[in-house]
GROMACS .gro file of C-alpha atoms in nm:
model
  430
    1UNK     CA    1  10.468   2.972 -21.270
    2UNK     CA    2  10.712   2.708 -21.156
    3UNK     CA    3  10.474   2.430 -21.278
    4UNK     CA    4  10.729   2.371 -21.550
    5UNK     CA    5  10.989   2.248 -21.279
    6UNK     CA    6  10.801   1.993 -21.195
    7UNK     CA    7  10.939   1.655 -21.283
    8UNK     CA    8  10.656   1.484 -21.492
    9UNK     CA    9  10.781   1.197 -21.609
   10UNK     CA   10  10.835   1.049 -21.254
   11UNK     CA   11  10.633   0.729 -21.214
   12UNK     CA   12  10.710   0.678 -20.835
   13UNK     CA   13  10.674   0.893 -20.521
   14UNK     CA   14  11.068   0.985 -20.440
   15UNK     CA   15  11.173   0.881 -20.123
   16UNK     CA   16  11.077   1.054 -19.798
   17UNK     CA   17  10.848   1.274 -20.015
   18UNK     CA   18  10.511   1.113 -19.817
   19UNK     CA   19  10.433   1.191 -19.459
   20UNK     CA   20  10.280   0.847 -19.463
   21UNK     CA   21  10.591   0.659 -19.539
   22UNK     CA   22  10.747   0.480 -19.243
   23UNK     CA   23  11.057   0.506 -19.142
   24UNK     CA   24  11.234   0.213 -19.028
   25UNK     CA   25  11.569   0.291 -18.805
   26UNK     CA   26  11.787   0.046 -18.833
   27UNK     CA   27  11.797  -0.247 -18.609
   28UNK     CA   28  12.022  -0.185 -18.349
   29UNK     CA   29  12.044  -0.425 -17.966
   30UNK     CA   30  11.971  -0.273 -17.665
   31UNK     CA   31  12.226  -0.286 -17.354
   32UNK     CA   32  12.013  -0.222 -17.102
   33UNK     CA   33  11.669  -0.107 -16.982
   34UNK     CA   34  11.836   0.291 -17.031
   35UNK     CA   35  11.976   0.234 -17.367
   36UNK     CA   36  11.622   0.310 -17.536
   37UNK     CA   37  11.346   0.538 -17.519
   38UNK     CA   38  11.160   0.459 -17.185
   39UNK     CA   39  10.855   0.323 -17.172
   40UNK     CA   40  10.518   0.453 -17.044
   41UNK     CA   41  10.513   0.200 -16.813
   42UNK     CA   42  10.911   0.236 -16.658
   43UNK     CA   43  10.822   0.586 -16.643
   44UNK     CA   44  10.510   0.523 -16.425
   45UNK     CA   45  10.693   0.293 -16.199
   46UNK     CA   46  10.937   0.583 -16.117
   47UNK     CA   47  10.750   0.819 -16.051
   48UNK     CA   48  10.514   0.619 -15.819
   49UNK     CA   49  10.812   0.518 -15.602
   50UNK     CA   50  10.958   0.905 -15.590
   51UNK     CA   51  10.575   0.979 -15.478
   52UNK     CA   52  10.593   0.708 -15.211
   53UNK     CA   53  10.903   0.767 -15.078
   54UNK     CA   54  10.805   1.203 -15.065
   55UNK     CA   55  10.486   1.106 -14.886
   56UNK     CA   56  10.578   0.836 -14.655
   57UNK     CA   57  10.906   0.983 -14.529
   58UNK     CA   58  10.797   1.341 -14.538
   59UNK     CA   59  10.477   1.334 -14.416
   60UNK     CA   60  10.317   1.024 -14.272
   61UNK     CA   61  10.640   0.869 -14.058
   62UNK     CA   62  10.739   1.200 -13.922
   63UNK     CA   63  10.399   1.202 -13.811
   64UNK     CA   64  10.409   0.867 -13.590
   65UNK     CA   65  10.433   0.867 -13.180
   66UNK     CA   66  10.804   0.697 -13.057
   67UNK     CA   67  10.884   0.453 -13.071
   68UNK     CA   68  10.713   0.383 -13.386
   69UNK     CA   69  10.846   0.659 -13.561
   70UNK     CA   70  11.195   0.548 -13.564
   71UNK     CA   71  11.067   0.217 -13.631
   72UNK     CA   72  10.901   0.310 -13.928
   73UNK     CA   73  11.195   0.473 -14.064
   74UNK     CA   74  11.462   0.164 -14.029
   75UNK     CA   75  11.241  -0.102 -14.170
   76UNK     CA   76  11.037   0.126 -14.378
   77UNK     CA   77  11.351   0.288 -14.522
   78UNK     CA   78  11.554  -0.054 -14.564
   79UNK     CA   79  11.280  -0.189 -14.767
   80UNK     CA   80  11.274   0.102 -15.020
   81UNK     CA   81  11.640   0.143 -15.079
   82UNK     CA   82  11.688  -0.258 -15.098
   83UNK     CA   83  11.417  -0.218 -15.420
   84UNK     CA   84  11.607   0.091 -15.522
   85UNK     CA   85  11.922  -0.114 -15.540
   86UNK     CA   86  11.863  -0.449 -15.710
   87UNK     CA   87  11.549  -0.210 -15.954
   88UNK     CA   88  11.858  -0.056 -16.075
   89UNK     CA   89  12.062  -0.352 -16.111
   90UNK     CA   90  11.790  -0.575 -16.326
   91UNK     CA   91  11.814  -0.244 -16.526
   92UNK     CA   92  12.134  -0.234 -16.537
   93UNK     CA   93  12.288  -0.554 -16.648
   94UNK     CA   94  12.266  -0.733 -16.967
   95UNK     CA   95  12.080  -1.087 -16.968
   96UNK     CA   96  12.203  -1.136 -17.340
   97UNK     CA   97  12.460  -1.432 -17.444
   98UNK     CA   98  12.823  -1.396 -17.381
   99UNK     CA   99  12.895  -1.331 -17.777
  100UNK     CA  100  12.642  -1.084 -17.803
  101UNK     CA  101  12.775  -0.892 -17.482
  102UNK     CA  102  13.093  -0.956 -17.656
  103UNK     CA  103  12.948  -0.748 -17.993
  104UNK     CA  104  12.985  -0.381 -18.070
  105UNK     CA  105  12.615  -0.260 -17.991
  106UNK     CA  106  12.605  -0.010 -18.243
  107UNK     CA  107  12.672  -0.223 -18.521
  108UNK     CA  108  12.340  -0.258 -18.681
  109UNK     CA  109  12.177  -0.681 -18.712
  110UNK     CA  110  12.002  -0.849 -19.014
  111UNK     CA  111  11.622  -0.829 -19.012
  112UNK     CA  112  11.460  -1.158 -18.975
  113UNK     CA  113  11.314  -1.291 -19.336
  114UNK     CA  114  11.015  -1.514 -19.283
  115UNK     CA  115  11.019  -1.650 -19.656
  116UNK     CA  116  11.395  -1.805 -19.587
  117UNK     CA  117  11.333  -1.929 -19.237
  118UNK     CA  118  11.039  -2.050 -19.054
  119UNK     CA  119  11.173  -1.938 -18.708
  120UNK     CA  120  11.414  -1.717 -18.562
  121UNK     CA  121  11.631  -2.001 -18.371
  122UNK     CA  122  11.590  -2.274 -18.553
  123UNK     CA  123  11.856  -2.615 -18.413
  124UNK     CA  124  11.937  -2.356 -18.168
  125UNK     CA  125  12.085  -2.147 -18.360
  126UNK     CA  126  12.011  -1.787 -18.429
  127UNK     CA  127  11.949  -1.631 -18.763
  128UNK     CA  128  11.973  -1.307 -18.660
  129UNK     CA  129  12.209  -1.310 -18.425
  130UNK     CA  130  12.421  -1.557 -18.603
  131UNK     CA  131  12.530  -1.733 -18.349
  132UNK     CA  132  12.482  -2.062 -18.132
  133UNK     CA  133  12.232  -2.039 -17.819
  134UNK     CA  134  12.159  -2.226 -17.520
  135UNK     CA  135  11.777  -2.451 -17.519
  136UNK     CA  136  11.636  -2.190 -17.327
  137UNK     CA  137  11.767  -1.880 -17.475
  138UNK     CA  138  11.508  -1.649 -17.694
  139UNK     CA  139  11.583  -1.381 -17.936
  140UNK     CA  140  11.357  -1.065 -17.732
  141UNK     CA  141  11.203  -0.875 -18.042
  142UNK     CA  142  11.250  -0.534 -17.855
  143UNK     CA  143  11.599  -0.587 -17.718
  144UNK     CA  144  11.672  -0.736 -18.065
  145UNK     CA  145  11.914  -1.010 -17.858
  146UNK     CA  146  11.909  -1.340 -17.767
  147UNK     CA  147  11.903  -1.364 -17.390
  148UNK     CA  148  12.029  -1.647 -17.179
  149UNK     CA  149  11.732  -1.872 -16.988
  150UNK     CA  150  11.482  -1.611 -17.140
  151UNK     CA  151  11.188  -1.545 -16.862
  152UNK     CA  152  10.976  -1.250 -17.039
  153UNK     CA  153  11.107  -0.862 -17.113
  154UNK     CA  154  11.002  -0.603 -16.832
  155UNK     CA  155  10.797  -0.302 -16.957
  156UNK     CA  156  10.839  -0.184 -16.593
  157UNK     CA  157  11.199  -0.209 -16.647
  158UNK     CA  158  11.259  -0.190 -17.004
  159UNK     CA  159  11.463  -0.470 -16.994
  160UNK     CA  160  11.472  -0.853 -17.053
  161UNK     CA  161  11.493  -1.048 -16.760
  162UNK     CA  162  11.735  -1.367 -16.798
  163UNK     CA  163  11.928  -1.542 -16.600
  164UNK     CA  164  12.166  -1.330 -16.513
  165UNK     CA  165  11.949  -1.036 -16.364
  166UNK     CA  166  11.621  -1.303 -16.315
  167UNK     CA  167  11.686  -1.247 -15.864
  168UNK     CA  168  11.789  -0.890 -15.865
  169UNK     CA  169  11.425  -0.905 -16.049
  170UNK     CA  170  11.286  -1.109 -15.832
  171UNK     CA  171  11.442  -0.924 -15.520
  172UNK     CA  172  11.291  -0.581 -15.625
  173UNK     CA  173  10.941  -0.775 -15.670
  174UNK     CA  174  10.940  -0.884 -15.255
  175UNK     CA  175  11.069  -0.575 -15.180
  176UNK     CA  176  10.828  -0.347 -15.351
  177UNK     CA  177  10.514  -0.583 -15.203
  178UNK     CA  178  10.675  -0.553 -14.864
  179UNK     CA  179  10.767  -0.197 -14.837
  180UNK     CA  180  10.445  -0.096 -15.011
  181UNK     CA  181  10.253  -0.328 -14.773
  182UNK     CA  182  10.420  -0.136 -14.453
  183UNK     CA  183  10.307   0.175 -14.604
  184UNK     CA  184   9.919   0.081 -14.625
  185UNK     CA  185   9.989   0.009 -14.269
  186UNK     CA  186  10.093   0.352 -14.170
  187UNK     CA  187   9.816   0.538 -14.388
  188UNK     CA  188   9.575   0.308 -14.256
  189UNK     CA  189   9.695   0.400 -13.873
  190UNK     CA  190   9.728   0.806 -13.949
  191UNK     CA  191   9.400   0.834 -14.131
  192UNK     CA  192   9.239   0.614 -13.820
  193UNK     CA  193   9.377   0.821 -13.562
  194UNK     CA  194   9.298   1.178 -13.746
  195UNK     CA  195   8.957   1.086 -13.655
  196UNK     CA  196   8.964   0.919 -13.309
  197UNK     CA  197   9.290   1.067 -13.145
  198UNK     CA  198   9.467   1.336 -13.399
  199UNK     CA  199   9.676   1.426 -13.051
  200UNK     CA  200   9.888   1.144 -13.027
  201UNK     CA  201   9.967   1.227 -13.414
  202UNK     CA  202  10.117   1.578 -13.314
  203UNK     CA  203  10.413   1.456 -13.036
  204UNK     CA  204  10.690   1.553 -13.306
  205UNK     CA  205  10.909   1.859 -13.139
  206UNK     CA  206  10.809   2.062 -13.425
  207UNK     CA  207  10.498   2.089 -13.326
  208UNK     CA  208  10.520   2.251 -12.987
  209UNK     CA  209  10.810   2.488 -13.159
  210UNK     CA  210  10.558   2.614 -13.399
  211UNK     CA  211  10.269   2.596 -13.228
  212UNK     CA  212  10.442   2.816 -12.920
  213UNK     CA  213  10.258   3.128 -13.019
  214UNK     CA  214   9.869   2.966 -13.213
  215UNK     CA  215   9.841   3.130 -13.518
  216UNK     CA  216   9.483   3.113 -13.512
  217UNK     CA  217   9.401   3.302 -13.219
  218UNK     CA  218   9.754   3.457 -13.156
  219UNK     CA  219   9.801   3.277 -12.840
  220UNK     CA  220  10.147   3.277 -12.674
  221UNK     CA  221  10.158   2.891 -12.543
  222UNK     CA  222  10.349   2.708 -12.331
  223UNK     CA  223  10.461   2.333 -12.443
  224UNK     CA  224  10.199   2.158 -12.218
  225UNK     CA  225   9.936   2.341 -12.339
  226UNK     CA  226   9.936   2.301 -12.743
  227UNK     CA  227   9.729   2.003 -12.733
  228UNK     CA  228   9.455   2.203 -12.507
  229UNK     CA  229   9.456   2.535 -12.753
  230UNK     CA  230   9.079   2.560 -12.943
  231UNK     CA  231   9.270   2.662 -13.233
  232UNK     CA  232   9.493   2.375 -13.296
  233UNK     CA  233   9.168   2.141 -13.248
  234UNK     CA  234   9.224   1.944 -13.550
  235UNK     CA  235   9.258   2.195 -13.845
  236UNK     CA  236   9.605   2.269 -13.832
  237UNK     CA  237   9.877   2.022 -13.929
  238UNK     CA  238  10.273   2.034 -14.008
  239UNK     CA  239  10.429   1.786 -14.309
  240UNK     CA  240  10.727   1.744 -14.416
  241UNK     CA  241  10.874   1.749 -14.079
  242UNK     CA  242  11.133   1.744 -13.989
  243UNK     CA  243  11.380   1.972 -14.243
  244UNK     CA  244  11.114   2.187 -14.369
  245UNK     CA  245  10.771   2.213 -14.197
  246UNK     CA  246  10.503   2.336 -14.385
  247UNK     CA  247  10.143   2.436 -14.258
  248UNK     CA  248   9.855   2.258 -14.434
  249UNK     CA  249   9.472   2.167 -14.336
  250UNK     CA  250   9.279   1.883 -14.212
  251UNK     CA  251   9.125   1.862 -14.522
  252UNK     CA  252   9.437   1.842 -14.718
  253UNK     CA  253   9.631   1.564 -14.486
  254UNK     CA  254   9.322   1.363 -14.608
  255UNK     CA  255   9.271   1.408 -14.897
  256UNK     CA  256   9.666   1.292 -14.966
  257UNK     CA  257   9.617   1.034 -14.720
  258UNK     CA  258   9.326   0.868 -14.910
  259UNK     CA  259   9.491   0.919 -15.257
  260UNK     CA  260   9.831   0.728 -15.119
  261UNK     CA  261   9.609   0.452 -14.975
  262UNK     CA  262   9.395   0.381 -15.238
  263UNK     CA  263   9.719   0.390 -15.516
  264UNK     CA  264   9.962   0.184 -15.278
  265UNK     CA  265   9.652  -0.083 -15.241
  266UNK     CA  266   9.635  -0.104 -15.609
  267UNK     CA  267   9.991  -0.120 -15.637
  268UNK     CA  268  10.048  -0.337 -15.393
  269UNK     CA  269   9.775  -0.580 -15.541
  270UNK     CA  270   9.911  -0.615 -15.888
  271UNK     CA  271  10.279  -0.654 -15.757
  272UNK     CA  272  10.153  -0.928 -15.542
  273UNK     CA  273  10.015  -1.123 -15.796
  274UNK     CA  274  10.347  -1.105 -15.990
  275UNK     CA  275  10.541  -1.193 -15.692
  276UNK     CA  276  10.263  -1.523 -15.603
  277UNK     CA  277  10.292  -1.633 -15.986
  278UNK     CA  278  10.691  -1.623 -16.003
  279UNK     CA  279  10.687  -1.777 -15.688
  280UNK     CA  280  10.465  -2.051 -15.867
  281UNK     CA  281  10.680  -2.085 -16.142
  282UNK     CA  282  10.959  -2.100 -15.929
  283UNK     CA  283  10.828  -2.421 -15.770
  284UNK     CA  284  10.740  -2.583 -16.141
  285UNK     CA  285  11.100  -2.446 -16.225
  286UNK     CA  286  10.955  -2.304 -16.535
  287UNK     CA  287  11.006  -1.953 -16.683
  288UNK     CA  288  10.722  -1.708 -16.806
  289UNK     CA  289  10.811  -1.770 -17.162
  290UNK     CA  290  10.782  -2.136 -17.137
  291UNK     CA  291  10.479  -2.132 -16.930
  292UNK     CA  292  10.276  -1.920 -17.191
  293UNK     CA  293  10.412  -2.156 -17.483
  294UNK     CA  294  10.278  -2.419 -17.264
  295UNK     CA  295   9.979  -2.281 -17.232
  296UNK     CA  296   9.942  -2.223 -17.583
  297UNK     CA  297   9.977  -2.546 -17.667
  298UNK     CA  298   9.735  -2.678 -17.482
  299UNK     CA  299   9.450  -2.423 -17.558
  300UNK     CA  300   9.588  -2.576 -17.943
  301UNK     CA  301   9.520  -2.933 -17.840
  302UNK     CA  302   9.234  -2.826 -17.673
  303UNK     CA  303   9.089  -2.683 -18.016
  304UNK     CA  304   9.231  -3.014 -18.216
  305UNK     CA  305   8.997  -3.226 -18.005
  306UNK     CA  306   8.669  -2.994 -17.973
  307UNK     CA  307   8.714  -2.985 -18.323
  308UNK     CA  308   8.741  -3.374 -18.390
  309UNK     CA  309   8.437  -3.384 -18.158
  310UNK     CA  310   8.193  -3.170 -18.304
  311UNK     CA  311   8.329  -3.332 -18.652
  312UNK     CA  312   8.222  -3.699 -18.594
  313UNK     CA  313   7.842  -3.732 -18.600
  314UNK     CA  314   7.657  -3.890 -18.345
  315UNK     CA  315   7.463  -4.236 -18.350
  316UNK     CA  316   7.180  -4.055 -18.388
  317UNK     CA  317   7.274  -3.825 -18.634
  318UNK     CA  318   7.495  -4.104 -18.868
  319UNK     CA  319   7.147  -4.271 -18.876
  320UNK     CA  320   6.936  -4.038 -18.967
  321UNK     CA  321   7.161  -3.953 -19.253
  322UNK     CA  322   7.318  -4.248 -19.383
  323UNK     CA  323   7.057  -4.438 -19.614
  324UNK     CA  324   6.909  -4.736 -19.486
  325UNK     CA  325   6.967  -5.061 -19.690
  326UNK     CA  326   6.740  -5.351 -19.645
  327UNK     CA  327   6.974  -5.668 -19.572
  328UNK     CA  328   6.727  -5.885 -19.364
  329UNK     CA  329   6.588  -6.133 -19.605
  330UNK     CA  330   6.265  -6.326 -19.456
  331UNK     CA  331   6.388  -6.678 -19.556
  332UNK     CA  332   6.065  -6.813 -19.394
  333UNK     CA  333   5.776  -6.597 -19.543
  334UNK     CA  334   5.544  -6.795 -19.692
  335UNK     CA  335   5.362  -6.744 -20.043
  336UNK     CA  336   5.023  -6.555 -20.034
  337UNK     CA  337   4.769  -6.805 -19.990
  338UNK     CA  338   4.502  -6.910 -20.249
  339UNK     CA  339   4.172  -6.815 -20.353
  340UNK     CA  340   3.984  -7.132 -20.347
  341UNK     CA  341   4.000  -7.339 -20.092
  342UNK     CA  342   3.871  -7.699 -20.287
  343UNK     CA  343   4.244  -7.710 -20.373
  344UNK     CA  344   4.419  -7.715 -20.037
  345UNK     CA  345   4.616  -8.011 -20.065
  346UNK     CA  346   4.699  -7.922 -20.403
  347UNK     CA  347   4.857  -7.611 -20.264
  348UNK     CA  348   5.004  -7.754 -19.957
  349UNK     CA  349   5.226  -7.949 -20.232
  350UNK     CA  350   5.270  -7.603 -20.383
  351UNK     CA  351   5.386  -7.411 -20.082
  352UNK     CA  352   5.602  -7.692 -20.025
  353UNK     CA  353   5.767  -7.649 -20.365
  354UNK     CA  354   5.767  -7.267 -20.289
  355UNK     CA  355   5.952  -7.287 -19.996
  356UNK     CA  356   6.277  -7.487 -20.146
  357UNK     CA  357   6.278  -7.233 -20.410
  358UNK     CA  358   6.240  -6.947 -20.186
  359UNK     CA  359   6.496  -7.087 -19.953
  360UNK     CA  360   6.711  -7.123 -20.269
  361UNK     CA  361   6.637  -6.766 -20.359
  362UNK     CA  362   6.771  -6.678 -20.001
  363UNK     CA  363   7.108  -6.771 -20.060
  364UNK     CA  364   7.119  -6.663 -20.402
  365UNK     CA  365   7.014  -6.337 -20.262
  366UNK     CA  366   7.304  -6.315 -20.044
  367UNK     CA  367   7.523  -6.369 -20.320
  368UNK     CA  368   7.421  -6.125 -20.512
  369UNK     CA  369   7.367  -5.892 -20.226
  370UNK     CA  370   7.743  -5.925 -20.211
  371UNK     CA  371   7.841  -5.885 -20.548
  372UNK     CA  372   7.631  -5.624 -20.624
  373UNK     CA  373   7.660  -5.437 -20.332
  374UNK     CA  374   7.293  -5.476 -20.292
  375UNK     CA  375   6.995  -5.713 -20.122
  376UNK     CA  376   6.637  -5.744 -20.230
  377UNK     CA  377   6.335  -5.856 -20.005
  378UNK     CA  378   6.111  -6.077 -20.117
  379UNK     CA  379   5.839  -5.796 -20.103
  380UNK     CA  380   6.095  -5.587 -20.340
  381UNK     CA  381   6.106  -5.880 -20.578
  382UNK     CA  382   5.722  -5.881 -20.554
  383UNK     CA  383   5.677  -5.533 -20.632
  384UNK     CA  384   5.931  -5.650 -20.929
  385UNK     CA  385   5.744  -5.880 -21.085
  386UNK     CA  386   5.405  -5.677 -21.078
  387UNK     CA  387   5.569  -5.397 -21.219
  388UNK     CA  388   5.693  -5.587 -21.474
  389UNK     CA  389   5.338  -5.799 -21.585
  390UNK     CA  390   5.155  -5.410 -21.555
  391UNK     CA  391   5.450  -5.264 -21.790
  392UNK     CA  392   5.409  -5.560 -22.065
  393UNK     CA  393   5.057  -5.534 -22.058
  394UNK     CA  394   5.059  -5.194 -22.155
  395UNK     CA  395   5.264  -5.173 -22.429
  396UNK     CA  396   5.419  -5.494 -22.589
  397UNK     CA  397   5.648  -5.304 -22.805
  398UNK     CA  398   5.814  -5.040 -22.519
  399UNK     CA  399   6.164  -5.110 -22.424
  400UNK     CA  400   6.292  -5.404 -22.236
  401UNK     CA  401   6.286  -5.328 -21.870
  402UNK     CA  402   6.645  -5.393 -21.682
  403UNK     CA  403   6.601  -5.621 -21.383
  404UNK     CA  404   6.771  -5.803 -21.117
  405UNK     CA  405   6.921  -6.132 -21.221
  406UNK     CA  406   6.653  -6.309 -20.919
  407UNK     CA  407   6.359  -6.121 -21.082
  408UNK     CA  408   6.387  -6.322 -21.407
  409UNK     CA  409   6.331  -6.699 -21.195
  410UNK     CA  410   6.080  -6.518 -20.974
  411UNK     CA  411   5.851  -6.369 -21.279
  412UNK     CA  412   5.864  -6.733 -21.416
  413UNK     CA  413   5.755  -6.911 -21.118
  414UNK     CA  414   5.435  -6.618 -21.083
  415UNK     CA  415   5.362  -6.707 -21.410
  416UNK     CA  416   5.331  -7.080 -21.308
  417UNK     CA  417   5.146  -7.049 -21.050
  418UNK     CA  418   4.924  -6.797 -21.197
  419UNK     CA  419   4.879  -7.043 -21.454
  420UNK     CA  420   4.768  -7.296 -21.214
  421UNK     CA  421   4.536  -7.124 -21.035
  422UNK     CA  422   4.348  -6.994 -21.333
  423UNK     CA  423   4.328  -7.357 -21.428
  424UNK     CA  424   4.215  -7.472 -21.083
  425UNK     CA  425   3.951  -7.243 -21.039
  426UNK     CA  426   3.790  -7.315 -21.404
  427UNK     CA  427   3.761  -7.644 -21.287
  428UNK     CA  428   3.618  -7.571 -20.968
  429UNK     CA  429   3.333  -7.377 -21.103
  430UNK     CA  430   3.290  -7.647 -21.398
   0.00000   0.00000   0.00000
């Protein structure tokens, strides 16, 4: 048993002992768009244009009547080598800052430490980079460089796109839409004319040297006569003319023919919205980067204020919660009037009397209201008093009750009155 070797006493997995453990290579900058592992995307993009070019200069062109063949070979074939060219050259060159060019690549770079700074280029200048950039340079996270005038980093070229490869980018863009555009074209036209005239599709020489002798019904024709043959109807086709001609079906021209169209239109749509929205920013003289940080920051401020809305309560709302307080003071309410009416002068005297005080009380009130942060009615003060005669009635010894500094004059002028009622009444019935 080699349990005995084991090293017990170890506390910590040992280094690279986990499958799970990452490992981190060391961060190194990237030249160019071929200095790293290509992408799934770069790798899609060149094999799409290999496809293209196989099946639109071996199969479809050669298949075109003159003049249009020739045609479609000089335009068709200027387009895709012009995208071939400048493709290759926004690979190619390095967008990065003149010290960083300067730099041995293989040198490895500090990693970026978010507790010491906030940002990577910060006063623009670089942390990582160590050096001093331009206001529109960016350090790219997957080059691991700062690039000069910064527009976004290609997946499609596995590259950053600055300013010094931004129109070779750009150039490859108009090319691709217009070379993949004149391709639709010529699908559209051969898969037209399969059905409606496939004759006019089969003027290449090969065809008549090929066709001399019909393979399907053995034949021997003359070159006037291919066109006429029952055999070479429209089930017999030659691509890949005019170096090597090989025999395929009806079925199979197509069935290729579809698949190109349909995958050039979807090409063609998505590289036409890239070239409309570069052409956009172009005009705003913005770059990619800055027009998604703008964007950003307005979905932000957008937020900030939806936020600030839906925060303040309505008029409505602040009124249904906030507590109502009872300022409005009826300065001209008049005291309850009496029970006997023998006495009316008497209490027109009274109300008289009542009236200064109350009016008295009113700006008392407001004093108080003030200083207390408070205002009684003169129902409130009412409701006071009677609280007050019903709580001393009941029980003489029970603790003093705490009241307004107005209740104390308004219980003693209730009392007076009371008094002098009770006394006018006795005297009314004697």
């Amino acid at each position: 048993m080699r349990c005995c070797d084991q090293h017990l006493r170890r506390t910590e997995p040992a280094p690279g002992s986990s499958c799970n453990e990452p490992v981190i290579p060391a961060p190194h900058s990237r030249r160019n768009g071929w200095s790293a592992r290509p992408t799934t995307q770069q790798l899609v993009s060149y094999f799409t244009y290999i496809y293209l070019v196989v099946v639109g200069f071996g199969i479809y062109i050669p298949l075109l009547p003159s003049p249009w063949d020739s045609l479609a070979y000089g335009h068709l074939g200027f387009f895709f080598v012009l995208h071939l060219v400048t493709h290759i050259a926004a690979v190619l060159i390095d967008p990065a800052e003149p010290i960083v060019r300067a730099r041995n690549y293989a040198s490895t770079l500090p990693t970026f430490d978010k507790s010491q700074h906030a940002h990577v280029i910060l006063d623009l200048h670089c942390k990582i980079c160590d050096i001093d950039v331009g206001p529109r340079a960016k350090h790219c996270k997957a080059c691991n460089k700062c690039v000069t005038d910064f527009d976004h980093h290609c997946k499609y070229m596995n590259n950053c796109v600055g300013r010094r490869n931004y129109w070779f980018f750009f150039v490859a863009v108009v090319t691709a839409a217009i070379g993949m555009f004149l391709l639709l074209l010529i699908v559209l036209f051969i898969i037209v004319e399969h059905s409606l005239n496939p004759a006019i599709l089969r003027t290449a020489p090969q065809f008549q040297d090929y066709f001399h002798t019909c393979l399907s019904c053995g034949t021997v024709l003359s070159v006037q006569s291919v066109p006429v043959c029952p055999g070479l109807n429209n089930s017999t086709w030659l691509v890949f003319l005019p170096l090597a001609p090989v025999h395929t079906s009806s079925a199979g021209l197509l069935a290729v023919s579809c698949f190109t169209f349909l995958l050039t239109l979807v090409f063609l749509v998505v590289v036409i919205h890239l070239l409309g929205f570069h052409i956009f920013l172009l005009s705003k003289k913005l770059t990619t980067y800055e027009y998604i940080m703008k964007k950003r920051q307005e979905e932000k401020d957008r937020d900030l204020e939806l936020g600030e809305k839906q925060s303040r309560p309505t008029s409505a709302e602040s009124a249904k919660t906030q507590p109502s307080v009872d300022v409005s003071v009826d300065c001209e309410s008049s005291l309850p009037s009496q029970a006997s009416q023998s006495s009316m002068e008497y209490q027109d005297e009274r109300r008289e009397l009542a009236l200064r005080i109350s009016m008295a009380m009113c700006a008392e009130n407001l004093i108080l209201g003030e200083d207390f942060g408070e205002s009684l009615s003169w129902t409130g003060l009412q409701q006071v008093v009677v609280d007050g005669e019903q709580s001393r009635e009941k029980s003489a010894e029970a603790a003093p009750i705490i009241q307004h500094p107005l209740a104390s004059s308004v219980l003693a002028f209730e009392q007076q009155l009371s008094m002098d009622t009770r006394s006018e009444s006795a005297l009314s019935q004697q």
